[in-house]
Tab-separated table of C-alpha atoms in Angstrom:
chain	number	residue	atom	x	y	z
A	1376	UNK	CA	66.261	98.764	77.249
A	1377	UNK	CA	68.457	97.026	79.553
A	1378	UNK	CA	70.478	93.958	79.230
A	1379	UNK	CA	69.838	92.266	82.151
A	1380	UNK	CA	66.546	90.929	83.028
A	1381	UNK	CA	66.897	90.281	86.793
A	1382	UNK	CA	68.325	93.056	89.092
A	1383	UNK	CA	71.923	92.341	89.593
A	1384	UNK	CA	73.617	92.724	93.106
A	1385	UNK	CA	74.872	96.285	92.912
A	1386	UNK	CA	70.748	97.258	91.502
A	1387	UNK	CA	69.393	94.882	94.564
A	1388	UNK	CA	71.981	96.284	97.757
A	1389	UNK	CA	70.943	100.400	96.200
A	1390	UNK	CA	67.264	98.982	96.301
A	1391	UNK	CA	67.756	97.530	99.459
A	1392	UNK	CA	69.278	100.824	100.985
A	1393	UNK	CA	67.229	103.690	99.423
A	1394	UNK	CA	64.650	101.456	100.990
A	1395	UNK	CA	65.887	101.566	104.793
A	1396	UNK	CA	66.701	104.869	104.484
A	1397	UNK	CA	64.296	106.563	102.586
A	1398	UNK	CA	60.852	104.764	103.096
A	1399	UNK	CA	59.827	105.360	99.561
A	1400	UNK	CA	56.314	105.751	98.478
A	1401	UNK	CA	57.508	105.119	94.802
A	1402	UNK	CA	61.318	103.964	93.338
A	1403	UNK	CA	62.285	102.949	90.422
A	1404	UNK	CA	65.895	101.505	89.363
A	1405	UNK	CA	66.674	101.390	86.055
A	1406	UNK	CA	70.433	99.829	84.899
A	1407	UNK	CA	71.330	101.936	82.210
A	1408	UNK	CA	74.663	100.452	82.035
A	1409	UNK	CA	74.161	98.967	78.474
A	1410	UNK	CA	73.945	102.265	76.713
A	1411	UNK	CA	77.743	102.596	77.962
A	1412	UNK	CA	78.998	99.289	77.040
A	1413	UNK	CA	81.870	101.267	75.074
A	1414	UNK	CA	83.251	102.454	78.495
A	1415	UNK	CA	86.473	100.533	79.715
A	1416	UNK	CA	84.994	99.589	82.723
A	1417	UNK	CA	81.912	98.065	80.897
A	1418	UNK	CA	84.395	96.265	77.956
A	1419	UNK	CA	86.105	94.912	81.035
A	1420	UNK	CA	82.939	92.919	81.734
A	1421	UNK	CA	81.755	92.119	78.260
A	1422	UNK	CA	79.381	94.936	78.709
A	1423	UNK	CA	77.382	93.039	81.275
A	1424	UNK	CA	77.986	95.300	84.693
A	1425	UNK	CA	76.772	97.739	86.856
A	1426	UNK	CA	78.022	100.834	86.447
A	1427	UNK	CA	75.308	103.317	85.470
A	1428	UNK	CA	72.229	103.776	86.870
A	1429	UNK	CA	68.513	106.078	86.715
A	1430	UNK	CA	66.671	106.299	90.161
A	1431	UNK	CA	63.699	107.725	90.586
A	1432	UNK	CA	62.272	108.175	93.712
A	1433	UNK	CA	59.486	109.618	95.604
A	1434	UNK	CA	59.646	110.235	99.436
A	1435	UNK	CA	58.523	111.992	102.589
A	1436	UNK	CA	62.265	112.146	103.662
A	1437	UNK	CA	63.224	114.951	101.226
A	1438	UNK	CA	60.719	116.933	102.375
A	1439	UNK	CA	62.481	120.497	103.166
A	1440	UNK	CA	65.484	119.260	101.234
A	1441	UNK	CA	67.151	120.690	98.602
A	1442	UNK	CA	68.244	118.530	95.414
A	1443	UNK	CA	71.313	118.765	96.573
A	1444	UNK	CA	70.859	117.733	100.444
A	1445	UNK	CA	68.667	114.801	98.618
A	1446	UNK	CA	71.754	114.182	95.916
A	1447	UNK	CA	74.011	113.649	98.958
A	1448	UNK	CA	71.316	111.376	101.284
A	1449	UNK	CA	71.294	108.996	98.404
A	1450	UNK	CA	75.286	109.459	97.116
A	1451	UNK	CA	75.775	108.697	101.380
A	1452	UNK	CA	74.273	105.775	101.273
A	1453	UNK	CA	75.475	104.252	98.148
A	1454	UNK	CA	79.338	104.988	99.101
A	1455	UNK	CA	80.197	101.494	99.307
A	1456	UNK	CA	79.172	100.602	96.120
A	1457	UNK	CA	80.315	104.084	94.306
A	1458	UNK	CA	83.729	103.092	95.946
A	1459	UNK	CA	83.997	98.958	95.406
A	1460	UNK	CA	81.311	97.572	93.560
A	1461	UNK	CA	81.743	99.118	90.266
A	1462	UNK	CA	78.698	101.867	90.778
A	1463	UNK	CA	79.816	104.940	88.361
A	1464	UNK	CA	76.961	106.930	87.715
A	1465	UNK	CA	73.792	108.086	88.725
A	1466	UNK	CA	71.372	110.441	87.204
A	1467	UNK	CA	68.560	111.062	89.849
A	1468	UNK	CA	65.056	112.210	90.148
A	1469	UNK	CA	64.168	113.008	94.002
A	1470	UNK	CA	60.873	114.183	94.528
A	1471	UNK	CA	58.472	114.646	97.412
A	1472	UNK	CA	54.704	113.220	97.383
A	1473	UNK	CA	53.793	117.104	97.393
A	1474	UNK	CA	55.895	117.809	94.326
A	1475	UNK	CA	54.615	114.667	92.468
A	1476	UNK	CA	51.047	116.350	93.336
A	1477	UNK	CA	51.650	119.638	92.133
A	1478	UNK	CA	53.083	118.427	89.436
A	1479	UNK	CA	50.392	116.375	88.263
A	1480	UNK	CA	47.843	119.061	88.870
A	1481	UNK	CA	49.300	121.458	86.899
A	1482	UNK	CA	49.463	119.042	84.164
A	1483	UNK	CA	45.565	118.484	84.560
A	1484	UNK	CA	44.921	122.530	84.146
A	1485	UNK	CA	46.951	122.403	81.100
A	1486	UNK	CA	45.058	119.987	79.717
């Protein structure tokens, strides 16, 4: 559950960029940042910021990638708000339309 209701600015500018750069068929921001509130950084702001985040995101741009090569398209593009905008962490779920495919295929045989 997140504190805020509306995305703040650091969650809109990542949308905003994984967007232009990525062309995502699926992405999904979650601010986690509540669930450190007990972090300095977060006390600092009465446990209101943006510091933590969960993306998950689905596009054709990681095709041939590895998680790492996708790790550092999306750590890239975020450097200006990892380095001034209060952006600590991110724990990321990069996945091509293929992969979510497979995925959910195999899940179908299980069943």
């Amino acid at each position: 559950m997140s504190a805020a209701k509306d995305p703040g600015p650091v969650e809109t500018a990542m949308k905003e960029k994984l967007t232009a750069l990525l062309n995502p068929i699926d992405i999904t921001i979650r601010n986690d940042s509540w669930q450190h509130r007990h972090h300095p950084a977060m006390r600092q702001c009465q446990g209101g910021g943006e510091t933590h985040f969960s993306v998950d995101i689905v596009s054709e741009a990681f095709k041939g990638k590895t998680t790492m090569q996708r790790h550092r398209m999306i750590y890239s593009v975020l450097s200006e708000e990892m380095a001034n905008k209060g952006l600590h962490a991110l724990s990321l779920k990069t996945k091509t339309p293929e992969e979510i495919a497979t995925a959910t295929t195999s899940r179908r045989e299980v069943e």
